[in-house]
PDB file of C-alpha atoms and ligand atoms in Angstrom:
ATOM      1  CA  MET A  73     -18.152  40.905  -8.563  1.00 54.00           C
ATOM      2  CA  HIS A  74     -19.878  37.890 -10.126  1.00 63.00           C
ATOM      3  CA  PRO A  75     -19.274  34.816  -7.924  1.00 58.00           C
ATOM      4  CA  PHE A  76     -17.582  33.064 -10.812  1.00 56.00           C
ATOM      5  CA  GLN A  77     -15.188  35.973 -11.325  1.00 63.00           C
ATOM      6  CA  LYS A  78     -14.413  35.882  -7.619  1.00 61.00           C
ATOM      7  CA  LEU A  79     -13.573  32.176  -7.840  1.00 54.00           C
ATOM      8  CA  LEU A  80     -11.377  32.769 -10.857  1.00 52.00           C
ATOM      9  CA  ALA A  81      -9.488  35.552  -9.095  1.00 58.00           C
ATOM     10  CA  LEU A  82      -9.011  33.308  -6.065  1.00 51.00           C
ATOM     11  CA  ALA A  83      -7.742  30.474  -8.245  1.00 53.00           C
ATOM     12  CA  LEU A  84      -5.240  32.799  -9.904  1.00 47.00           C
ATOM     13  CA  VAL A  85      -3.922  34.048  -6.559  1.00 48.00           C
ATOM     14  CA  LEU A  86      -3.653  30.450  -5.253  1.00 47.00           C
ATOM     15  CA  ALA A  87      -1.848  29.306  -8.394  1.00 47.00           C
ATOM     16  CA  TRP A  88       0.591  32.152  -7.918  1.00 45.00           C
ATOM     17  CA  ILE A  89       1.409  31.522  -4.244  1.00 46.00           C
ATOM     18  CA  ALA A  90       1.178  27.718  -4.318  1.00 46.00           C
ATOM     19  CA  PRO A  91       4.596  26.853  -5.789  1.00 45.00           C
ATOM     20  CA  ALA A  92       6.451  28.906  -3.194  1.00 47.00           C
ATOM     21  CA  SER A  93       4.652  27.868   0.012  1.00 49.00           C
ATOM     22  CA  ALA A  94       2.422  24.803  -0.382  1.00 43.00           C
ATOM     23  CA  GLN A  95       4.955  22.988  -2.524  1.00 48.00           C
ATOM     24  CA  ASP A  96       7.570  22.909   0.214  1.00 91.00           C
ATOM     25  CA  ALA A  97       5.096  21.735   2.850  1.00 95.00           C
ATOM     26  CA  LEU A  98       4.057  18.946   0.497  1.00 96.00           C
ATOM     27  CA  ARG A  99       7.658  17.893   0.053  1.00 96.00           C
ATOM     28  CA  GLY A 100       8.036  18.176   3.829  1.00 96.00           C
ATOM     29  CA  LYS A 101       5.063  15.840   4.302  1.00 95.00           C
ATOM     30  CA  ARG A 102       6.809  13.245   2.141  1.00 96.00           C
ATOM     31  CA  TYR A 103       9.937  13.558   4.241  1.00 96.00           C
ATOM     32  CA  TYR A 104       7.969  13.458   7.490  1.00 95.00           C
ATOM     33  CA  LEU A 105       6.010  10.307   6.595  1.00 95.00           C
ATOM     34  CA  ASP A 106       8.642   8.511   4.523  1.00 96.00           C
ATOM     35  CA  THR A 107      11.937   9.669   6.076  1.00 97.00           C
ATOM     36  CA  ALA A 108      13.415   6.191   6.402  1.00 97.00           C
ATOM     37  CA  ARG A 109      13.032   5.342   2.723  1.00 97.00           C
ATOM     38  CA  LEU A 110      13.951   8.782   1.358  1.00 97.00           C
ATOM     39  CA  VAL A 111      17.124   9.326   3.374  1.00 97.00           C
ATOM     40  CA  GLY A 112      18.111   5.709   3.971  1.00 97.00           C
ATOM     41  CA  ALA A 113      17.492   5.573   7.723  1.00 97.00           C
ATOM     42  CA  SER A 114      15.866   3.083  10.086  1.00 96.00           C
ATOM     43  CA  VAL A 115      12.965   5.305  11.235  1.00 96.00           C
ATOM     44  CA  SER A 116      10.685   8.081  10.020  1.00 96.00           C
ATOM     45  CA  CYS A 117       9.543  11.139  11.955  1.00 95.00           C
ATOM     46  CA  VAL A 118       5.980   9.770  12.005  1.00 92.00           C
ATOM     47  CA  ASP A 119       7.091   6.547  13.715  1.00 92.00           C
ATOM     48  CA  CYS A 120       7.776   8.424  16.963  1.00 90.00           C
ATOM     49  CA  HIS A 121       5.758  11.600  16.486  1.00 89.00           C
ATOM     50  CA  SER A 122       2.718   9.525  15.630  1.00 79.00           C
ATOM     51  CA  GLY A 123      -0.644  10.875  14.646  1.00 65.00           C
ATOM     52  CA  LEU A 124      -1.555  13.489  12.096  1.00 63.00           C
ATOM     53  CA  PRO A 125      -1.189  16.392  12.300  1.00 62.00           C
ATOM     54  CA  PRO A 126       2.188  16.128  14.026  1.00 67.00           C
ATOM     55  CA  GLY A 127       1.733  16.750  17.707  1.00 66.00           C
ATOM     56  CA  LEU A 128       3.483  14.303  20.018  1.00 69.00           C
ATOM     57  CA  PHE A 129       6.630  15.291  21.970  1.00 76.00           C
ATOM     58  CA  GLY A 130       6.240  19.035  21.455  1.00 78.00           C
ATOM     59  CA  ILE A 131       7.014  18.806  17.764  1.00 89.00           C
ATOM     60  CA  GLY A 132       4.498  21.601  17.119  1.00 87.00           C
ATOM     61  CA  ARG A 133       7.119  24.080  18.330  1.00 90.00           C
ATOM     62  CA  ALA A 134       8.951  23.459  15.061  1.00 93.00           C
ATOM     63  CA  ALA A 135       6.110  24.857  12.913  1.00 93.00           C
ATOM     64  CA  ASN A 136       7.819  26.967  10.234  1.00 94.00           C
ATOM     65  CA  ASN A 137      10.920  26.937  12.389  1.00 95.00           C
ATOM     66  CA  PRO A 138      13.669  24.798  10.843  1.00 96.00           C
ATOM     67  CA  ALA A 139      16.145  25.744  13.599  1.00 96.00           C
ATOM     68  CA  ILE A 140      14.052  23.824  16.161  1.00 96.00           C
ATOM     69  CA  VAL A 141      14.076  20.714  13.956  1.00 96.00           C
ATOM     70  CA  ALA A 142      17.818  21.019  13.335  1.00 97.00           C
ATOM     71  CA  ASN A 143      18.442  21.431  17.054  1.00 97.00           C
ATOM     72  CA  ALA A 144      16.229  18.430  17.900  1.00 96.00           C
ATOM     73  CA  LEU A 145      18.107  16.284  15.355  1.00 97.00           C
ATOM     74  CA  ASN A 146      21.410  17.290  16.909  1.00 97.00           C
ATOM     75  CA  THR A 147      20.484  16.980  20.572  1.00 96.00           C
ATOM     76  CA  ILE A 148      17.691  14.438  21.160  1.00 95.00           C
ATOM     77  CA  PRO A 149      19.216  11.004  21.712  1.00 97.00           C
ATOM     78  CA  GLN A 150      16.227   9.116  20.271  1.00 95.00           C
ATOM     79  CA  MET A 151      16.619  11.048  17.006  1.00 96.00           C
ATOM     80  CA  THR A 152      20.246   9.998  16.494  1.00 97.00           C
ATOM     81  CA  PRO A 153      19.372   7.567  13.634  1.00 97.00           C
ATOM     82  CA  LEU A 154      18.356  10.610  11.548  1.00 98.00           C
ATOM     83  CA  ARG A 155      21.274  12.859  12.502  1.00 97.00           C
ATOM     84  CA  GLY A 156      23.121  14.193   9.460  1.00 97.00           C
ATOM     85  CA  LYS A 157      20.707  12.485   7.055  1.00 97.00           C
ATOM     86  CA  LEU A 158      18.463  15.438   6.182  1.00 97.00           C
ATOM     87  CA  THR A 159      19.673  18.389   4.118  1.00 96.00           C
ATOM     88  CA  THR A 160      18.960  21.985   5.081  1.00 95.00           C
ATOM     89  CA  ALA A 161      16.234  22.027   2.416  1.00 96.00           C
ATOM     90  CA  ASP A 162      14.670  18.803   3.784  1.00 96.00           C
ATOM     91  CA  ILE A 163      14.606  20.269   7.280  1.00 97.00           C
ATOM     92  CA  ALA A 164      13.058  23.540   6.053  1.00 96.00           C
ATOM     93  CA  ASP A 165      10.369  21.612   4.174  1.00 97.00           C
ATOM     94  CA  VAL A 166       9.578  19.405   7.180  1.00 96.00           C
ATOM     95  CA  ALA A 167       9.201  22.552   9.329  1.00 95.00           C
ATOM     96  CA  ALA A 168       6.898  24.009   6.658  1.00 95.00           C
ATOM     97  CA  TYR A 169       4.795  20.832   6.804  1.00 94.00           C
ATOM     98  CA  ILE A 170       4.588  20.914  10.609  1.00 93.00           C
ATOM     99  CA  GLY A 171       3.359  24.504  10.197  1.00 92.00           C
ATOM    100  CA  ASN A 172       0.863  23.479   7.521  1.00 92.00           C
ATOM    101  CA  PRO A 173      -0.201  19.890   8.287  1.00 91.00           C
ATOM    102  CA  GLY A 174      -3.342  20.222   6.175  1.00 91.00           C
ATOM    103  CA  VAL A 175      -1.340  20.810   2.985  1.00 94.00           C
ATOM    104  CA  ALA A 176      -3.018  19.276  -0.048  1.00 95.00           C
ATOM    105  CA  SER A 177      -1.441  15.939  -0.961  1.00 96.00           C
ATOM    106  CA  PRO A 178      -2.199  12.629  -2.617  1.00 97.00           C
ATOM    107  CA  ASN A 179      -3.268   9.741  -0.396  1.00 96.00           C
ATOM    108  CA  LEU A 180      -3.184   6.204  -1.688  1.00 97.00           C
ATOM    109  CA  ARG A 181      -5.488   3.642  -0.098  1.00 97.00           C
ATOM    110  CA  VAL A 182      -5.476  -0.021  -1.009  1.00 97.00           C
ATOM    111  CA  SER A 183      -8.453  -2.323  -0.525  1.00 97.00           C
ATOM    112  CA  THR A 184      -9.173  -5.908  -1.534  1.00 97.00           C
ATOM    113  CA  ARG A 185     -12.267  -7.955  -2.281  1.00 97.00           C
ATOM    114  CA  ASN A 186     -11.920 -11.671  -1.618  1.00 95.00           C
ATOM    115  CA  PRO A 187     -13.524 -14.152  -4.039  1.00 93.00           C
ATOM    116  CA  GLY A 188     -15.517 -15.764  -1.227  1.00 87.00           C
ATOM    117  CA  GLY A 189     -16.671 -12.415   0.150  1.00 89.00           C
ATOM    118  CA  GLY A 190     -15.042 -10.183   2.719  1.00 92.00           C
ATOM    119  CA  GLU A 191     -12.685  -7.288   2.273  1.00 94.00           C
ATOM    120  CA  GLY A 192      -9.238  -6.312   3.436  1.00 94.00           C
ATOM    121  CA  SER A 193      -6.508  -3.755   3.031  1.00 94.00           C
ATOM    122  CA  ASP A 194      -3.255  -5.701   2.994  1.00 95.00           C
ATOM    123  CA  ARG A 195      -4.235  -9.173   1.768  1.00 97.00           C
ATOM    124  CA  LEU A 196      -6.365 -10.970  -0.759  1.00 97.00           C
ATOM    125  CA  ASP A 197      -7.599 -14.285   0.610  1.00 96.00           C
ATOM    126  CA  PHE A 198      -8.677 -16.817  -1.991  1.00 95.00           C
ATOM    127  CA  GLY A 199      -9.699 -19.438   0.532  1.00 93.00           C
ATOM    128  CA  THR A 200      -9.563 -23.075  -0.522  1.00 91.00           C
ATOM    129  CA  VAL A 201      -9.427 -23.911  -4.220  1.00 88.00           C
ATOM    130  CA  LEU A 202      -9.434 -27.363  -5.813  1.00 84.00           C
ATOM    131  CA  GLN A 203      -6.196 -27.635  -7.736  1.00 74.00           C
ATOM    132  CA  VAL A 204      -6.180 -27.517 -11.535  1.00 66.00           C
ATOM    133  CA  GLN A 205      -9.895 -27.689 -12.259  1.00 67.00           C
ATOM    134  CA  SER A 206     -10.832 -24.600 -10.327  1.00 82.00           C
ATOM    135  CA  SER A 207      -9.670 -21.070  -9.881  1.00 87.00           C
ATOM    136  CA  ALA A 208     -10.798 -18.064  -7.889  1.00 92.00           C
ATOM    137  CA  ARG A 209     -10.651 -14.409  -8.759  1.00 94.00           C
ATOM    138  CA  GLY A 210     -10.227 -11.503  -6.345  1.00 96.00           C
ATOM    139  CA  THR A 211      -9.838  -7.784  -6.778  1.00 97.00           C
ATOM    140  CA  VAL A 212      -7.331  -5.208  -5.550  1.00 97.00           C
ATOM    141  CA  ARG A 213      -8.431  -1.616  -5.683  1.00 97.00           C
ATOM    142  CA  LEU A 214      -6.218   1.479  -5.477  1.00 98.00           C
ATOM    143  CA  VAL A 215      -7.937   4.721  -4.533  1.00 98.00           C
ATOM    144  CA  ASN A 216      -6.376   8.139  -4.375  1.00 98.00           C
ATOM    145  CA  ASP A 217      -8.536   9.809  -1.749  1.00 96.00           C
ATOM    146  CA  GLY A 218      -6.153  12.735  -1.354  1.00 96.00           C
ATOM    147  CA  ALA A 219      -6.437  16.130  -3.014  1.00 96.00           C
ATOM    148  CA  LEU A 220      -3.543  15.893  -5.496  1.00 97.00           C
ATOM    149  CA  ALA A 221      -2.742  13.436  -8.260  1.00 97.00           C
ATOM    150  CA  LEU A 222      -0.254  10.615  -7.879  1.00 97.00           C
ATOM    151  CA  GLN A 223       1.477   8.603 -10.540  1.00 97.00           C
ATOM    152  CA  LEU A 224       1.825   4.847 -10.949  1.00 98.00           C
ATOM    153  CA  THR A 225       5.376   4.142 -12.086  1.00 97.00           C
ATOM    154  CA  THR A 226       5.385   0.417 -12.898  1.00 97.00           C
ATOM    155  CA  SER A 227       2.875  -2.168 -13.995  1.00 96.00           C
ATOM    156  CA  VAL A 228       1.621  -4.748 -11.482  1.00 97.00           C
ATOM    157  CA  ARG A 229       4.008  -7.581 -10.680  1.00 97.00           C
ATOM    158  CA  ILE A 230       3.370 -10.809  -8.824  1.00 98.00           C
ATOM    159  CA  VAL A 231       6.287 -11.995  -6.728  1.00 98.00           C
ATOM    160  CA  GLY A 232       6.953 -14.517  -3.997  1.00 96.00           C
ATOM    161  CA  PRO A 233       7.213 -18.254  -3.385  1.00 93.00           C
ATOM    162  CA  GLN A 234       4.192 -19.429  -5.450  1.00 96.00           C
ATOM    163  CA  ALA A 235       3.920 -16.453  -7.810  1.00 97.00           C
ATOM    164  CA  ALA A 236       3.379 -18.856 -10.741  1.00 96.00           C
ATOM    165  CA  GLU A 237       0.014 -19.964  -9.320  1.00 95.00           C
ATOM    166  CA  TYR A 238      -1.335 -16.418  -9.392  1.00 96.00           C
ATOM    167  CA  SER A 239      -2.011 -14.378 -12.495  1.00 96.00           C
ATOM    168  CA  LEU A 240      -3.352 -10.977 -13.413  1.00 95.00           C
ATOM    169  CA  THR A 241      -6.781 -11.438 -14.914  1.00 91.00           C
ATOM    170  CA  ASP A 242      -6.930  -7.824 -15.847  1.00 84.00           C
ATOM    171  CA  SER A 243      -5.159  -4.728 -14.701  1.00 91.00           C
ATOM    172  CA  GLY A 244      -6.816  -1.363 -14.829  1.00 95.00           C
ATOM    173  CA  CYS A 245      -3.720  -0.010 -13.019  1.00 97.00           C
ATOM    174  CA  ARG A 246      -0.909   0.488 -15.505  1.00 95.00           C
ATOM    175  CA  ALA A 247       2.562   2.002 -15.493  1.00 95.00           C
ATOM    176  CA  ALA A 248       2.500   5.775 -16.060  1.00 91.00           C
ATOM    177  CA  ASP A 249      -1.223   5.986 -15.221  1.00 96.00           C
ATOM    178  CA  THR A 250      -2.149   9.073 -13.240  1.00 97.00           C
ATOM    179  CA  LEU A 251      -4.615   8.654 -10.387  1.00 97.00           C
ATOM    180  CA  SER A 252      -6.052  12.103  -9.950  1.00 97.00           C
ATOM    181  CA  ALA A 253      -7.867  13.139  -6.762  1.00 97.00           C
ATOM    182  CA  GLY A 254     -10.739  10.754  -6.106  1.00 97.00           C
ATOM    183  CA  GLN A 255      -9.767   8.376  -8.907  1.00 98.00           C
ATOM    184  CA  SER A 256      -9.327   4.624  -8.504  1.00 98.00           C
ATOM    185  CA  CYS A 257      -8.214   1.618 -10.528  1.00 97.00           C
ATOM    186  CA  GLU A 258      -8.672  -2.130 -10.132  1.00 97.00           C
ATOM    187  CA  ILE A 259      -6.509  -5.189 -10.537  1.00 97.00           C
ATOM    188  CA  GLY A 260      -8.035  -8.662 -10.967  1.00 97.00           C
ATOM    189  CA  VAL A 261      -5.951 -11.542  -9.615  1.00 97.00           C
ATOM    190  CA  THR A 262      -6.695 -15.223 -10.228  1.00 96.00           C
ATOM    191  CA  PHE A 263      -5.439 -18.111  -8.099  1.00 95.00           C
ATOM    192  CA  ARG A 264      -5.130 -21.441  -9.905  1.00 93.00           C
ATOM    193  CA  PRO A 265      -3.220 -24.118  -7.963  1.00 92.00           C
ATOM    194  CA  ALA A 266      -0.648 -26.005 -10.043  1.00 89.00           C
ATOM    195  CA  PRO A 267      -0.880 -29.795 -10.434  1.00 86.00           C
ATOM    196  CA  GLY A 268       0.392 -31.418  -7.285  1.00 85.00           C
ATOM    197  CA  SER A 269       0.389 -28.319  -5.138  1.00 87.00           C
ATOM    198  CA  ALA A 270      -1.221 -28.607  -1.748  1.00 89.00           C
ATOM    199  CA  GLY A 271      -1.626 -26.437   1.300  1.00 93.00           C
ATOM    200  CA  LEU A 272      -1.052 -22.729   1.689  1.00 95.00           C
ATOM    201  CA  ARG A 273       0.231 -20.980  -1.453  1.00 95.00           C
ATOM    202  CA  THR A 274       1.521 -17.441  -1.027  1.00 97.00           C
ATOM    203  CA  ALA A 275       2.697 -14.561  -3.202  1.00 98.00           C
ATOM    204  CA  ALA A 276       2.290 -10.780  -3.336  1.00 98.00           C
ATOM    205  CA  ALA A 277       1.001  -8.288  -5.875  1.00 97.00           C
ATOM    206  CA  GLN A 278       2.988  -5.048  -6.044  1.00 97.00           C
ATOM    207  CA  ILE A 279       2.879  -1.810  -7.986  1.00 97.00           C
ATOM    208  CA  ASP A 280       5.186   1.191  -7.592  1.00 98.00           C
ATOM    209  CA  HIS A 281       3.992   4.789  -7.331  1.00 97.00           C
ATOM    210  CA  ASP A 282       5.425   8.211  -6.582  1.00 96.00           C
ATOM    211  CA  TRP A 283       3.750   8.858  -3.223  1.00 97.00           C
ATOM    212  CA  VAL A 284       4.737   7.866   0.344  1.00 96.00           C
ATOM    213  CA  GLY A 285       5.974   4.293   0.613  1.00 95.00           C
ATOM    214  CA  GLY A 286       6.791   4.023  -3.083  1.00 96.00           C
ATOM    215  CA  THR A 287       5.126   0.610  -3.449  1.00 97.00           C
ATOM    216  CA  ALA A 288       1.593  -0.588  -2.853  1.00 97.00           C
ATOM    217  CA  ALA A 289       1.494  -4.276  -1.981  1.00 97.00           C
ATOM    218  CA  VAL A 290      -0.998  -6.911  -0.929  1.00 97.00           C
ATOM    219  CA  ALA A 291      -0.321 -10.475   0.185  1.00 98.00           C
ATOM    220  CA  LEU A 292      -1.981 -13.206  -1.891  1.00 98.00           C
ATOM    221  CA  LEU A 293      -3.087 -16.219   0.137  1.00 97.00           C
ATOM    222  CA  GLY A 294      -4.775 -19.342  -1.113  1.00 95.00           C
ATOM    223  CA  THR A 295      -5.030 -22.961  -0.057  1.00 94.00           C
ATOM    224  CA  ALA A 296      -4.719 -25.654  -2.704  1.00 93.00           C
ATOM    225  CA  GLU A 297      -6.852 -28.735  -2.179  1.00 89.00           C
ATOM    226  CA  ALA A 298      -6.097 -32.004  -3.936  1.00 79.00           C
ATOM    227  CA  SER A 299      -8.701 -33.408  -6.306  1.00 67.00           C
ATOM    228  CA  ALA A 300      -9.275 -36.949  -7.592  1.00 60.00           C
ATOM    229  CA  ALA A 301      -7.714 -36.159 -10.953  1.00 59.00           C
ATOM    230  CA  ASN A 302      -4.682 -34.513  -9.366  1.00 58.00           C
ATOM    231  CA  PRO A 303      -3.576 -36.090  -6.133  1.00 59.00           C
ATOM    232  CA  PRO A 304      -0.923 -34.217  -4.172  1.00 56.00           C
ATOM    233  CA  VAL A 305       2.504 -35.096  -5.588  1.00 56.00           C
ATOM    234  CA  SER A 306       4.080 -35.503  -2.194  1.00 48.00           C
ATOM    235  CA  THR A 307       1.642 -38.205  -1.042  1.00 39.00           C
ATOM    236  CA  SER A 308       1.651 -40.341  -4.218  1.00 35.00           C
ATOM    237  CA  SER A 309       4.012 -43.043  -3.017  1.00 35.00           C
ATOM    238  CA  GLY A 310       3.203 -45.627  -5.693  1.00 33.00           C
ATOM    239  CA  GLY A 311       1.683 -48.970  -4.840  1.00 32.00           C
ATOM    240  CA  GLY A 312      -0.759 -47.240  -2.519  1.00 32.00           C
ATOM    241  CA  GLY A 313      -3.410 -49.596  -3.825  1.00 31.00           C
ATOM    242  CA  ALA A 314      -6.786 -49.566  -2.225  1.00 32.00           C
ATOM    243  CA  LEU A 315      -5.647 -47.419   0.672  1.00 30.00           C
ATOM    244  CA  GLY A 316      -4.463 -44.674  -1.720  1.00 30.00           C
ATOM    245  CA  GLY A 317      -7.849 -44.765  -3.376  1.00 29.00           C
ATOM    246  CA  TRP A 318      -9.622 -44.283  -0.080  1.00 28.00           C
ATOM    247  CA  ILE A 319      -7.419 -41.348   0.818  1.00 30.00           C
ATOM    248  CA  LEU A 320      -8.340 -39.726  -2.493  1.00 33.00           C
ATOM    249  CA  ILE A 321     -12.023 -40.221  -1.927  1.00 32.00           C
ATOM    250  CA  GLY A 322     -11.538 -38.700   1.508  1.00 33.00           C
ATOM    251  CA  PHE A 323      -9.869 -35.663  -0.066  1.00 33.00           C
ATOM    252  CA  VAL A 324     -12.661 -35.177  -2.557  1.00 34.00           C
ATOM    253  CA  GLY A 325     -15.254 -35.436   0.160  1.00 34.00           C
ATOM    254  CA  LEU A 326     -13.370 -32.964   2.329  1.00 35.00           C
ATOM    255  CA  ALA A 327     -12.881 -30.504  -0.526  1.00 38.00           C
ATOM    256  CA  GLY A 328     -16.559 -30.675  -1.419  1.00 36.00           C
ATOM    257  CA  HIS A 329     -17.448 -30.087   2.195  1.00 36.00           C
ATOM    258  CA  VAL A 330     -15.187 -27.033   2.434  1.00 35.00           C
ATOM    259  CA  LEU A 331     -16.522 -25.601  -0.821  1.00 35.00           C
ATOM    260  CA  ARG A 332     -20.116 -26.034   0.357  1.00 36.00           C
ATOM    261  CA  GLN A 333     -19.304 -24.306   3.625  1.00 37.00           C
ATOM    262  CA  LYS A 334     -17.830 -21.327   1.760  1.00 37.00           C
ATOM    263  CA  ARG A 335     -21.109 -20.511   0.073  1.00 33.00           C
TER     264      ARG A 335
HETATM  265  C1  HEC B 522      13.076   7.386  17.218  1.00 65.63           C
HETATM  266  C2  HEC B 522      12.101   8.357  17.649  1.00 65.63           C
HETATM  267  C3  HEC B 522      12.095   9.715  16.987  1.00 65.63           C
HETATM  268  C4  HEC B 522      12.171  10.012  15.659  1.00 65.63           C
HETATM  269  C5  HEC B 522      12.319   9.042  14.505  1.00 65.63           C
HETATM  270  C6  HEC B 522      12.043  11.430  15.551  1.00 65.63           C
HETATM  271  N1  HEC B 522      11.902  11.978  16.780  1.00 65.63           N
HETATM  272 FE1  HEC B 522      11.678  13.955  17.181  1.00 65.63          FE
HETATM  273  N2  HEC B 522      11.635  13.545  19.180  1.00 65.63           N
HETATM  274  C7  HEC B 522      11.672  12.307  19.737  1.00 65.63           C
HETATM  275  C8  HEC B 522      11.524  12.425  21.171  1.00 65.63           C
HETATM  276  C9  HEC B 522      11.503  11.265  22.164  1.00 65.63           C
HETATM  277  C10 HEC B 522      11.395  13.808  21.451  1.00 65.63           C
HETATM  278  C11 HEC B 522      11.157  14.472  22.790  1.00 65.63           C
HETATM  279  C12 HEC B 522      12.351  14.573  23.616  1.00 65.63           C
HETATM  280  C13 HEC B 522      12.003  15.247  24.932  1.00 65.63           C
HETATM  281  O1  HEC B 522      10.986  15.934  25.019  1.00 65.63           O
HETATM  282  O2  HEC B 522      12.778  15.054  25.844  1.00 65.63           O
HETATM  283  C14 HEC B 522      11.461  14.478  20.155  1.00 65.63           C
HETATM  284  C15 HEC B 522      11.363  15.842  20.030  1.00 65.63           C
HETATM  285  C16 HEC B 522      11.251  16.498  18.816  1.00 65.63           C
HETATM  286  C17 HEC B 522      11.044  17.919  18.673  1.00 65.63           C
HETATM  287  C18 HEC B 522      10.865  18.922  19.789  1.00 65.63           C
HETATM  288  C19 HEC B 522      12.145  19.567  20.098  1.00 65.63           C
HETATM  289  C20 HEC B 522      11.971  20.671  21.111  1.00 65.63           C
HETATM  290  O3  HEC B 522      12.826  21.529  21.106  1.00 65.63           O
HETATM  291  O4  HEC B 522      11.007  20.673  21.886  1.00 65.63           O
HETATM  292  C21 HEC B 522      10.998  18.178  17.334  1.00 65.63           C
HETATM  293  C22 HEC B 522      10.786  19.518  16.654  1.00 65.63           C
HETATM  294  C23 HEC B 522      11.187  16.917  16.646  1.00 65.63           C
HETATM  295  N3  HEC B 522      11.357  15.928  17.567  1.00 65.63           N
HETATM  296  C24 HEC B 522      11.186  16.769  15.267  1.00 65.63           C
HETATM  297  C25 HEC B 522      11.396  15.569  14.610  1.00 65.63           C
HETATM  298  C26 HEC B 522      11.425  15.439  13.176  1.00 65.63           C
HETATM  299  C27 HEC B 522      11.168  16.550  12.191  1.00 65.63           C
HETATM  300  C28 HEC B 522      11.707  14.146  12.902  1.00 65.63           C
HETATM  301  C29 HEC B 522      11.933  13.527  11.554  1.00 65.63           C
HETATM  302  C30 HEC B 522      12.928  14.168  10.724  1.00 65.63           C
HETATM  303  C31 HEC B 522      11.810  13.465  14.193  1.00 65.63           C
HETATM  304  N4  HEC B 522      11.622  14.352  15.193  1.00 65.63           N
HETATM  305  C32 HEC B 522      12.057  12.105  14.326  1.00 65.63           C
HETATM  306  C33 HEC B 522      11.796  11.107  19.060  1.00 65.63           C
HETATM  307  C34 HEC B 522      11.919  10.968  17.695  1.00 65.63           C
END
């Protein structure tokens, strides 16, 4: 047989068996990793049986054996928070996943690039920004490094105490976008302190998706620094006179110093 024909035949066989077997293990993986959210409980299987593939506490005995999982749920005291929360189908799928931990699935990874350099996974740090005149732009990147596609289900939203001081510069991650295996998208976020704001300003960027966790989120952190043209509202007491002026000059000097250090 020509190698290509062989591949085609293999693909056909896989397509035929996949819905029956792999599909359930995939659903089981969701329930294993995201139990708390999916069934409304306080813990997920993975929280106690940590590590992938599932191994800890003899869980491997449940591979393709739903009765073992059902029995564990009914008898192991630590597993009481999940008792009665999973359906027979959920339990069967979880057992299928334990028996096939390498089942193809999506896998969403989030990374960030700070404006001043440096990278992270759960936060975007804008550092210190002079209020009003200046702004800083950072990037959030979503990568699907799994083997199956996942779907974004909302557009990006910015929420939290100082959400108004952050804005989306551009969003390559949009509602209803599909991230197929290996695909990524980027979100640009700009921090621009409002007049009179000073100190740490926080918010979060969030986007919903259909894989484990349901929402990808990063914290947005930036420090607003007063400038000569926009003194902090809270310290403008009126009649500050010469002293007020000196404080302002001090602020400008300090801000300049910090900005120089950041380079
Ligand atoms: C709060 C912690 C916790 C959670 C959550 C939890 N387990 Fe367990 N599980 C345990 C502990 C502890 C044991 C081991 C008890 C022992 O060996 O005495 C165990 C044992 C097991 C066993 C082995 C039973 C046997 O007969 O040897 C299986 C299977 C199992 N868990 C499946 C699951 C599945 C599936 C989930 C999610 C639906 C889950 N567990 C969630 C703590 C937990």
